[in-house]
CSV table of C-alpha atoms in Angstrom, one decimal:
chain,number,residue,atom,x,y,z
A,1,MET,CA,-7.7,4.6,-17.2
A,2,LYS,CA,-11.1,2.9,-17.7
A,3,ILE,CA,-10.6,-0.7,-16.8
A,4,SER,CA,-8.3,-2.5,-14.4
A,5,VAL,CA,-8.1,-6.3,-15.1
A,6,LEU,CA,-7.4,-8.0,-11.8
A,7,THR,CA,-5.8,-11.5,-11.5
A,8,ALA,CA,-4.9,-13.3,-8.3
A,9,SER,CA,-2.8,-16.3,-9.1
A,10,VAL,CA,-0.6,-19.1,-7.7
A,11,ARG,CA,-0.2,-20.8,-11.1
A,12,PRO,CA,2.2,-19.0,-13.4
A,13,GLU,CA,1.5,-21.4,-16.3
A,14,GLY,CA,-2.1,-20.3,-16.0
A,15,LEU,CA,-1.4,-16.7,-16.9
A,16,ASP,CA,-0.4,-17.2,-20.5
A,17,ILE,CA,-4.0,-17.9,-21.6
A,18,VAL,CA,-5.2,-14.6,-20.0
A,19,LYS,CA,-2.4,-12.6,-21.6
A,20,ASN,CA,-3.1,-14.1,-25.0
A,21,CYS,CA,-6.7,-12.9,-24.7
A,22,LEU,CA,-5.8,-9.5,-23.4
A,23,ASP,CA,-3.4,-9.0,-26.3
A,24,LYS,CA,-6.3,-9.5,-28.7
A,25,GLN,CA,-8.9,-7.3,-27.0
A,26,ASP,CA,-10.7,-4.8,-29.2
A,27,PHE,CA,-10.9,-2.4,-26.2
A,28,SER,CA,-8.3,0.4,-26.5
A,29,HIS,CA,-5.1,-0.9,-25.1
A,30,ASP,CA,-4.2,2.4,-23.5
A,31,GLN,CA,-7.4,2.4,-21.5
A,32,PHE,CA,-6.9,-0.8,-19.6
A,33,GLU,CA,-4.3,-2.2,-17.3
A,34,TRP,CA,-3.5,-5.7,-16.0
A,35,ILE,CA,-2.6,-6.1,-12.3
A,36,ILE,CA,-1.4,-9.5,-11.1
A,37,VAL,CA,-0.9,-10.5,-7.4
A,38,GLY,CA,0.8,-13.8,-6.8
A,39,ASN,CA,3.4,-15.9,-5.1
A,40,LYS,CA,7.1,-15.8,-5.9
A,41,GLU,CA,6.8,-18.1,-8.9
A,42,VAL,CA,4.0,-15.9,-10.4
A,43,TYR,CA,6.0,-12.7,-9.7
A,44,GLU,CA,9.1,-13.9,-11.4
A,45,TYR,CA,7.2,-15.4,-14.3
A,46,ALA,CA,5.0,-12.4,-15.1
A,47,SER,CA,7.5,-9.6,-14.4
A,48,LYS,CA,9.1,-10.2,-17.8
A,49,TRP,CA,6.0,-8.7,-19.4
A,50,HIS,CA,6.4,-5.2,-17.8
A,51,GLU,CA,8.0,-3.5,-20.8
A,52,THR,CA,6.8,-5.7,-23.7
A,53,GLU,CA,3.1,-4.8,-24.1
A,54,ASP,CA,1.1,-1.7,-25.2
A,55,TYR,CA,-1.1,-2.0,-22.1
A,56,TRP,CA,0.3,-1.5,-18.6
A,57,ILE,CA,1.1,-4.7,-16.6
A,58,ASN,CA,1.8,-4.5,-12.9
A,59,VAL,CA,2.9,-7.6,-10.9
A,60,VAL,CA,2.8,-7.5,-7.1
A,61,LEU,CA,4.1,-10.1,-4.7
A,62,GLU,CA,1.4,-11.5,-2.4
A,63,ARG,CA,1.6,-10.8,1.3
A,64,PRO,CA,2.7,-13.7,3.6
A,65,LYS,CA,-0.1,-15.8,5.1
A,66,THR,CA,-1.0,-15.2,8.7
A,67,GLU,CA,-1.1,-18.1,11.2
A,68,GLY,CA,-3.9,-20.5,10.4
A,69,ASP,CA,-4.5,-19.3,6.9
A,70,PHE,CA,-5.4,-21.9,4.2
A,71,TYR,CA,-5.5,-19.5,1.3
A,72,ASN,CA,-4.3,-16.0,0.5
A,73,ILE,CA,-6.9,-15.0,-2.0
A,74,ASP,CA,-8.9,-12.4,0.0
A,75,LYS,CA,-5.7,-10.6,0.9
A,76,ALA,CA,-4.7,-10.7,-2.8
A,77,TYR,CA,-8.1,-9.3,-3.9
A,78,ASN,CA,-7.7,-6.4,-1.5
A,79,ASP,CA,-4.2,-5.7,-2.8
A,80,LEU,CA,-5.4,-5.8,-6.4
A,81,PHE,CA,-8.1,-3.2,-5.7
A,82,LYS,CA,-5.7,-1.0,-3.8
A,83,ASP,CA,-3.5,-0.8,-6.9
A,84,ALA,CA,-6.3,-0.4,-9.4
A,85,SER,CA,-6.4,2.9,-11.2
A,86,GLY,CA,-9.4,2.2,-13.4
A,87,GLU,CA,-13.1,3.0,-12.9
A,88,LEU,CA,-14.2,-0.6,-13.5
A,89,ALA,CA,-12.5,-3.8,-12.3
A,90,VAL,CA,-12.7,-6.9,-14.4
A,91,MET,CA,-11.9,-9.9,-12.3
A,92,TRP,CA,-10.1,-12.5,-14.5
A,93,THR,CA,-8.9,-15.8,-13.1
A,94,ASP,CA,-5.9,-17.5,-14.5
A,95,LEU,CA,-6.5,-20.6,-16.7
A,96,THR,CA,-9.5,-18.7,-18.2
A,97,TRP,CA,-10.2,-17.8,-21.8
A,98,ALA,CA,-12.6,-15.1,-22.9
A,99,PRO,CA,-13.5,-13.6,-26.3
A,100,ASN,CA,-11.8,-10.6,-27.9
A,101,ASP,CA,-14.7,-8.2,-27.1
A,102,VAL,CA,-15.2,-9.1,-23.4
A,103,LEU,CA,-13.7,-5.8,-22.0
A,104,SER,CA,-15.9,-3.8,-24.4
A,105,LEU,CA,-19.0,-5.7,-23.3
A,106,PHE,CA,-18.2,-5.1,-19.6
A,107,TRP,CA,-17.5,-1.4,-20.2
A,108,GLN,CA,-20.8,-1.0,-22.1
A,109,HIS,CA,-22.7,-2.5,-19.1
A,110,TYR,CA,-20.9,-0.1,-16.8
A,111,GLN,CA,-21.7,2.9,-19.0
A,112,ASN,CA,-25.4,1.8,-19.1
A,113,ASN,CA,-25.5,1.5,-15.3
A,114,PRO,CA,-22.6,2.2,-12.9
A,115,LYS,CA,-24.4,0.5,-10.0
A,116,ILE,CA,-24.3,-3.1,-11.4
A,117,CYS,CA,-21.8,-6.0,-11.3
A,118,VAL,CA,-21.9,-8.3,-14.3
A,119,GLY,CA,-20.7,-11.9,-14.6
A,120,GLY,CA,-20.5,-14.2,-17.6
A,121,ILE,CA,-21.3,-17.9,-18.1
A,122,GLY,CA,-18.3,-20.2,-17.8
A,123,HIS,CA,-17.9,-23.9,-18.6
A,124,GLN,CA,-14.9,-26.0,-17.6
A,125,TYR,CA,-12.7,-27.8,-20.1
A,126,GLU,CA,-10.1,-30.6,-20.0
A,127,ARG,CA,-7.0,-29.0,-21.6
A,128,VAL,CA,-5.7,-26.1,-23.6
A,129,GLU,CA,-5.1,-26.5,-27.4
A,130,MET,CA,-4.3,-23.7,-29.8
A,131,SER,CA,-4.5,-21.2,-26.8
A,132,LYS,CA,-8.1,-22.1,-26.0
A,133,PRO,CA,-9.6,-24.7,-23.6
A,134,GLN,CA,-11.0,-27.7,-25.4
A,135,VAL,CA,-13.2,-30.7,-24.5
A,136,GLU,CA,-16.0,-29.6,-22.1
A,137,VAL,CA,-16.2,-31.6,-18.8
A,138,TRP,CA,-18.5,-29.3,-16.7
A,139,HIS,CA,-21.4,-27.1,-17.8
A,140,ASP,CA,-22.4,-23.9,-15.9
A,141,PRO,CA,-25.7,-24.7,-14.1
A,142,ARG,CA,-26.7,-21.1,-14.2
A,143,VAL,CA,-27.5,-21.3,-17.9
A,144,ARG,CA,-31.2,-20.6,-18.5
A,145,MET,CA,-33.2,-18.7,-21.1
A,146,ASP,CA,-36.6,-18.2,-19.3
A,147,TYR,CA,-35.3,-14.7,-18.1
A,148,GLY,CA,-33.5,-13.9,-21.4
A,149,SER,CA,-29.8,-13.6,-22.0
A,150,PHE,CA,-29.3,-10.8,-19.4
A,151,TYR,CA,-30.9,-11.0,-16.0
A,152,GLU,CA,-30.5,-10.1,-12.4
A,153,ILE,CA,-29.2,-12.8,-10.0
A,154,ASN,CA,-28.9,-13.3,-6.3
A,155,PRO,CA,-25.6,-11.9,-5.0
A,156,VAL,CA,-24.5,-15.4,-3.7
A,157,ASP,CA,-24.8,-16.7,-7.3
A,158,PHE,CA,-22.2,-14.1,-8.5
A,159,GLU,CA,-19.0,-15.8,-9.7
A,160,MET,CA,-15.8,-13.8,-10.0
A,161,CYS,CA,-13.9,-16.0,-12.4
A,162,LEU,CA,-14.7,-13.5,-15.1
A,163,ALA,CA,-16.8,-10.5,-13.9
A,164,SER,CA,-17.0,-6.8,-13.7
A,165,ILE,CA,-17.2,-4.8,-10.4
A,166,PRO,CA,-17.2,-0.9,-10.2
A,167,ILE,CA,-14.2,0.2,-8.3
A,168,GLN,CA,-16.4,2.6,-6.3
A,169,ALA,CA,-18.5,-0.3,-5.1
A,170,MET,CA,-15.5,-2.0,-3.6
A,171,LYS,CA,-14.3,1.2,-2.0
A,172,GLU,CA,-17.8,1.7,-0.4
A,173,VAL,CA,-17.7,-1.8,1.3
A,174,GLY,CA,-14.0,-1.5,2.3
A,175,GLY,CA,-12.8,-4.7,0.6
A,176,PHE,CA,-12.9,-8.4,1.2
A,177,GLU,CA,-13.0,-9.9,4.6
A,178,GLU,CA,-9.5,-11.4,5.0
A,179,GLU,CA,-10.7,-13.8,7.8
A,180,TYR,CA,-12.0,-16.0,4.9
A,181,ASP,CA,-8.4,-16.9,4.1
A,182,LYS,CA,-8.6,-19.3,7.0
A,183,GLY,CA,-11.2,-21.2,5.0
A,184,ALA,CA,-11.7,-22.0,1.3
A,185,ALA,CA,-13.8,-19.9,-1.1
A,186,VAL,CA,-17.0,-18.0,0.0
A,187,GLY,CA,-15.3,-14.7,0.7
A,188,GLU,CA,-16.6,-13.3,-2.6
A,189,LYS,CA,-20.1,-14.2,-1.6
A,190,GLU,CA,-19.9,-12.1,1.6
A,191,VAL,CA,-18.5,-9.0,-0.2
A,192,ALA,CA,-21.3,-9.3,-2.8
A,193,LEU,CA,-23.9,-9.3,-0.1
A,194,ARG,CA,-22.5,-6.2,1.4
A,195,MET,CA,-22.5,-4.4,-2.0
A,196,ASP,CA,-26.1,-5.5,-2.5
A,197,LYS,CA,-27.1,-3.8,0.8
A,198,LEU,CA,-25.5,-0.6,-0.5
A,199,GLY,CA,-27.6,-0.7,-3.6
A,200,TYR,CA,-25.4,-2.5,-6.1
A,201,LYS,CA,-27.1,-5.2,-8.1
A,202,PHE,CA,-25.8,-8.3,-9.8
A,203,TYR,CA,-26.5,-9.6,-13.3
A,204,LEU,CA,-25.6,-12.5,-15.5
A,205,ASP,CA,-24.9,-11.8,-19.2
A,206,GLN,CA,-25.1,-15.1,-21.0
A,207,SER,CA,-23.7,-13.5,-24.2
A,208,ILE,CA,-20.3,-13.4,-22.3
A,209,GLU,CA,-19.2,-17.0,-22.3
A,210,TYR,CA,-15.7,-17.9,-21.0
A,211,ARG,CA,-13.8,-21.1,-20.8
A,212,ALA,CA,-12.0,-22.3,-17.7
A,213,VAL,CA,-9.5,-25.1,-17.5
A,214,LYS,CA,-10.6,-27.7,-14.8
A,215,HIS,CA,-7.8,-28.1,-12.2
A,216,PRO,CA,-7.6,-30.0,-8.9
A,217,ARG,CA,-8.2,-28.4,-5.5
A,218,LEU,CA,-5.2,-26.9,-3.9
A,219,ASN,CA,-3.9,-29.0,-1.0
A,220,GLY,CA,-6.3,-31.9,-1.8
A,221,LYS,CA,-10.1,-32.3,-1.8
A,222,GLU,CA,-10.3,-33.6,1.8
A,223,GLU,CA,-8.5,-30.6,3.3
A,224,TRP,CA,-10.4,-28.2,1.0
A,225,ASP,CA,-13.8,-29.6,2.1
A,226,LYS,CA,-12.8,-29.1,5.7
A,227,ARG,CA,-11.8,-25.5,5.1
A,228,TYR,CA,-14.9,-24.9,3.0
A,229,GLU,CA,-17.0,-25.8,6.0
A,230,ILE,CA,-15.1,-23.2,8.1
A,231,SER,CA,-15.9,-20.5,5.5
A,232,CYS,CA,-19.6,-21.5,5.3
A,233,ASN,CA,-20.0,-21.3,9.1
A,234,LEU,CA,-18.3,-17.9,9.0
A,235,LEU,CA,-20.6,-16.7,6.2
A,236,ASP,CA,-23.7,-17.8,8.2
A,237,ARG,CA,-22.7,-15.5,11.0
A,238,HIS,CA,-21.8,-12.6,8.7
A,239,ILE,CA,-25.1,-12.9,6.8
A,240,ARG,CA,-27.0,-12.4,10.1
A,241,GLU,CA,-24.8,-9.3,10.8
A,242,ILE,CA,-25.3,-7.9,7.3
A,243,ASN,CA,-29.1,-8.4,7.5
A,244,ASN,CA,-29.0,-6.5,10.8
A,245,GLY,CA,-27.3,-3.6,9.1
A,246,GLU,CA,-23.9,-4.3,10.7
A,247,ARG,CA,-20.4,-4.8,9.1
A,248,LEU,CA,-21.5,-3.2,5.8
A,249,LYS,CA,-18.1,-1.4,5.5
A,250,LEU,CA,-14.8,-2.9,6.5
A,251,ASN,CA,-11.4,-1.2,6.6
A,252,TYR,CA,-9.2,-3.2,4.3
A,253,LEU,CA,-8.9,-0.6,1.6
């Protein structure tokens, strides 16, 4: 197996757009798998696809939240990587459309350099029509042409909405810090900083352009902002530890 497409989801209706894109990929269908970790609704919705596609689909029920958790995303990411059998992980968020050659493009980058993580450019759209998000409402601020279409970025600018990560890189850092589930977001920034310290570099390929459907914050903006501050404070401490050569490898995988 070459590629493991990894999706953590709590929105079963957001999986259809991903599946439609995977069905049309020009990458050999016997060389990629799709692993989904989600809540009960996601599990029941996606399990119907097990035997209907020419690529392997594995649906896993997420672990219960621990006391004080706001999200379950970092635990879900770890479970996705535990189940992945490919060489390259392609993180693909629900409610996200990508072109038919995106897996081929990520694989080519990996073949050229197995020590890089590559992200695409993603704008947000109002709604889905004809299986594709339409009416742009937010433009990715990372778009720039002074460095060309493919350039190295700071690890904290790496977005995992649609991005490739060598499986070996995640094994070397030992997974995502699950403590970030007590906050909102940011966990992917911390794991990227640890990978960077181990020699993995991060790039943006602006020829890979995806479309995401804009959706409201889970549990409301006020609570999300409060939890985001918790995550940022945690990241500040972890950055100091990483810069001191500490906590480079965790034990979640």
